[in-house]
Structure formats: structure tokens, C-alpha cells
Coordinates of N, CA and C in Angstrom, one line a residue:
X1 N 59.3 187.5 140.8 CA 58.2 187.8 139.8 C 58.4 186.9 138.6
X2 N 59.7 186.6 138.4 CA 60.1 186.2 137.1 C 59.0 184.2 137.4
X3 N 59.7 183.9 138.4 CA 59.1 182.7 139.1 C 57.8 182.7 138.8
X4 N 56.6 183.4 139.2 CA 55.6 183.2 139.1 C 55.2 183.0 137.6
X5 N 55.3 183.9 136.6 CA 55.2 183.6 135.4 C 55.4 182.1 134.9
X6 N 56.5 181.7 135.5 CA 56.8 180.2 134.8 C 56.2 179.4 135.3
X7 N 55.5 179.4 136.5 CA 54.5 178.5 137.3 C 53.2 179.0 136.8
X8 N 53.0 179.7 136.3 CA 51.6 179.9 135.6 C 52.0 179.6 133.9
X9 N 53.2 179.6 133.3 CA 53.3 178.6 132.0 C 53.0 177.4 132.1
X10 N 54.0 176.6 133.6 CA 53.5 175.4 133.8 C 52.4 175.1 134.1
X11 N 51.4 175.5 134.9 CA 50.5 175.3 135.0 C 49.2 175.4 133.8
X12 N 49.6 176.0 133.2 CA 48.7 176.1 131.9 C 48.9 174.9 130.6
X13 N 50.1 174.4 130.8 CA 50.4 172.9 129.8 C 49.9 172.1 130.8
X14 N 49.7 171.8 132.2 CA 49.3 170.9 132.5 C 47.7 170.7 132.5
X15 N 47.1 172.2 132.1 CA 45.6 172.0 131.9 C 45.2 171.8 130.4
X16 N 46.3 172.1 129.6 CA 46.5 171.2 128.3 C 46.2 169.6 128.1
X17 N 47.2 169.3 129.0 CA 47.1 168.0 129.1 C 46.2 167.0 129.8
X18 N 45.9 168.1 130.7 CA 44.5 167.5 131.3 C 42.8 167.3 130.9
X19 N 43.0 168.5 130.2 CA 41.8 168.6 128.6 C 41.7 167.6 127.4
X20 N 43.3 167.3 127.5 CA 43.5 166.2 126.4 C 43.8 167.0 125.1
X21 N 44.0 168.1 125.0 CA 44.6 168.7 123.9 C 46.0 168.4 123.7
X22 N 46.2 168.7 122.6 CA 47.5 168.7 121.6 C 48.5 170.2 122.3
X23 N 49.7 170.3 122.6 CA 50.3 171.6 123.0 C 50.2 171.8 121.5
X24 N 50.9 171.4 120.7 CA 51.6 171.8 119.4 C 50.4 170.6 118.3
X25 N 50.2 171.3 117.3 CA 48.8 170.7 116.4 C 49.9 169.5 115.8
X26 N 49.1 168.3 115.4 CA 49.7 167.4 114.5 C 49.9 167.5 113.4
X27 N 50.7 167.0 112.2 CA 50.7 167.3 111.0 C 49.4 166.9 110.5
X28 N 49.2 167.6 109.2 CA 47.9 167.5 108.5 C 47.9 166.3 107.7
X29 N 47.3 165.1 107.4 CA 46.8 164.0 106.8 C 47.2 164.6 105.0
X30 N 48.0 164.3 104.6 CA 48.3 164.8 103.1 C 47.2 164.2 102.3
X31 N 46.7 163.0 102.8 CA 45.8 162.0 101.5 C 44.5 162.5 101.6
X32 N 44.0 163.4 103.1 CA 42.3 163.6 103.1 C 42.9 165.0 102.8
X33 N 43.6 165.3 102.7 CA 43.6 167.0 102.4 C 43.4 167.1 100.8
X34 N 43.8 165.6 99.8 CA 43.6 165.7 98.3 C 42.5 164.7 98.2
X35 N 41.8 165.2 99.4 CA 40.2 164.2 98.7 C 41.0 162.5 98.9
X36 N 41.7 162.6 99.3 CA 41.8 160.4 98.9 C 41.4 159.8 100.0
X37 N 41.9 158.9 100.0 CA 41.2 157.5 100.8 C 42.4 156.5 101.1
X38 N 42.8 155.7 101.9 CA 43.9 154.8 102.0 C 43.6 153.8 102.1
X39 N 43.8 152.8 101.2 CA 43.4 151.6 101.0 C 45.2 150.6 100.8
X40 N 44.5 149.4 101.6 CA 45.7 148.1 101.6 C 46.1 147.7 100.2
X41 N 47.4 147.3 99.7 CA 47.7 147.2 98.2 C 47.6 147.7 97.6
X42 N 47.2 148.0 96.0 CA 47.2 149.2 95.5 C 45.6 149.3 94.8
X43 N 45.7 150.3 94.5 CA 44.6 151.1 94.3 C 43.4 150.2 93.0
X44 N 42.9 149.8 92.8 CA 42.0 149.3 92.2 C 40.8 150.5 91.8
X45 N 40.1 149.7 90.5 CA 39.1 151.2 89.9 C 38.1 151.6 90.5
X46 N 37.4 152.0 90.7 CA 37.4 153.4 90.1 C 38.2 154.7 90.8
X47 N 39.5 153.9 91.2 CA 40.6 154.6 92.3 C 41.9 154.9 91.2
X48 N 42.8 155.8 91.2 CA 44.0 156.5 91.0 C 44.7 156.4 91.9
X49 N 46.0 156.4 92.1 CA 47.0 156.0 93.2 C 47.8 157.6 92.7
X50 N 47.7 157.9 94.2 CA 48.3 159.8 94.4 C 49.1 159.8 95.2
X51 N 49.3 158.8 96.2 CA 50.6 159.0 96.7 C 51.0 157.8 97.5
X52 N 51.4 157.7 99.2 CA 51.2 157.3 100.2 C 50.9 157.9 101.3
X53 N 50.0 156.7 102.6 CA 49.7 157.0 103.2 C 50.9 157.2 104.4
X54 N 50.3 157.5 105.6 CA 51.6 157.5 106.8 C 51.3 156.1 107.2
X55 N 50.5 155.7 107.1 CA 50.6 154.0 107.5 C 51.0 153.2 106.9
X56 N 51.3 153.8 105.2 CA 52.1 152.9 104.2 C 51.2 152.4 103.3
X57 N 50.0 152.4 103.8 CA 48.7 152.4 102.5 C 48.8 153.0 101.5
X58 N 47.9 153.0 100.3 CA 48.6 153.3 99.1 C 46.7 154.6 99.3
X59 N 47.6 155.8 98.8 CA 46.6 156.7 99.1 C 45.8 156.5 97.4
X60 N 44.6 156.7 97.6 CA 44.1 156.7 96.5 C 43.0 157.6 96.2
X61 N 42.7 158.1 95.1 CA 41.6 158.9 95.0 C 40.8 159.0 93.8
X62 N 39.2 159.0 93.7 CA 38.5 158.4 93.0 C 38.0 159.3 91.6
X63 N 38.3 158.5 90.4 CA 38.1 159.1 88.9 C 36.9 160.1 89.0
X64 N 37.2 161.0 88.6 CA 35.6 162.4 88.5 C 35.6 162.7 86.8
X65 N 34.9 161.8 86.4 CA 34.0 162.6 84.7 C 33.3 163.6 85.0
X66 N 33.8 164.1 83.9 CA 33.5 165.8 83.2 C 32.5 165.3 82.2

């Protein structure tokens, strides 16, 4: 019995993978999660420089007047 269960685990990551889903979610994008943008070299106006990107871009995100 124990067997069967694990052939129906396996079988269920392989319809994962066959859907083209993720088993386990990716990490979340830090720069669109604070509103920025990733731009090559550094951040030019009407941009602020907030962090980096995962590609090494310089995350940037854009001045807001009150």
C-alpha cells in the first residue's frame, strides 16, 4: 500500500512538469515588488537607485511629488 502512494506522488510531479509548472514557487522579484524598474548603469532622473537587480542592473524607481 505504502508503494502505491509514492507512485501516485510520482506521478503527480511528473504532471507538474508536464503542465510546465514550478513544483516549488520562484523567489519574488524584490525591485517590482517596490514599484522599480531595472535599468543598465545607474539610475538617471527622474529615477532613484533602491537597490539591485538579480541580473546586476541597478534597480531604480521613479520620483513621486506630493
Amino acid at each position: 500500500m505504502r508503494i502505491l502512494y509514492q507512485l501516485l506522488v510520482i506521478f503527480f510531479m511528473m504532471l507538474h512538469g508536464a503542465a510546465g509548472k514550478h513544483l516549488f514557487p520562484r523567489p519574488l522579484d524584490t525591485c517590482v515588488a517596490q514599484n522599480g524598474r531595472c535599468f543598465p548603469g545607474i539610475c538617471r532622473r527622474p529615477y532613484y537607485w533602491i537597490g539591485t537587480c538579480s541580473n546586476g542592473y541597478s534597480c531604480c524607481k521613479r520620483y513621486v511629488e506630493v
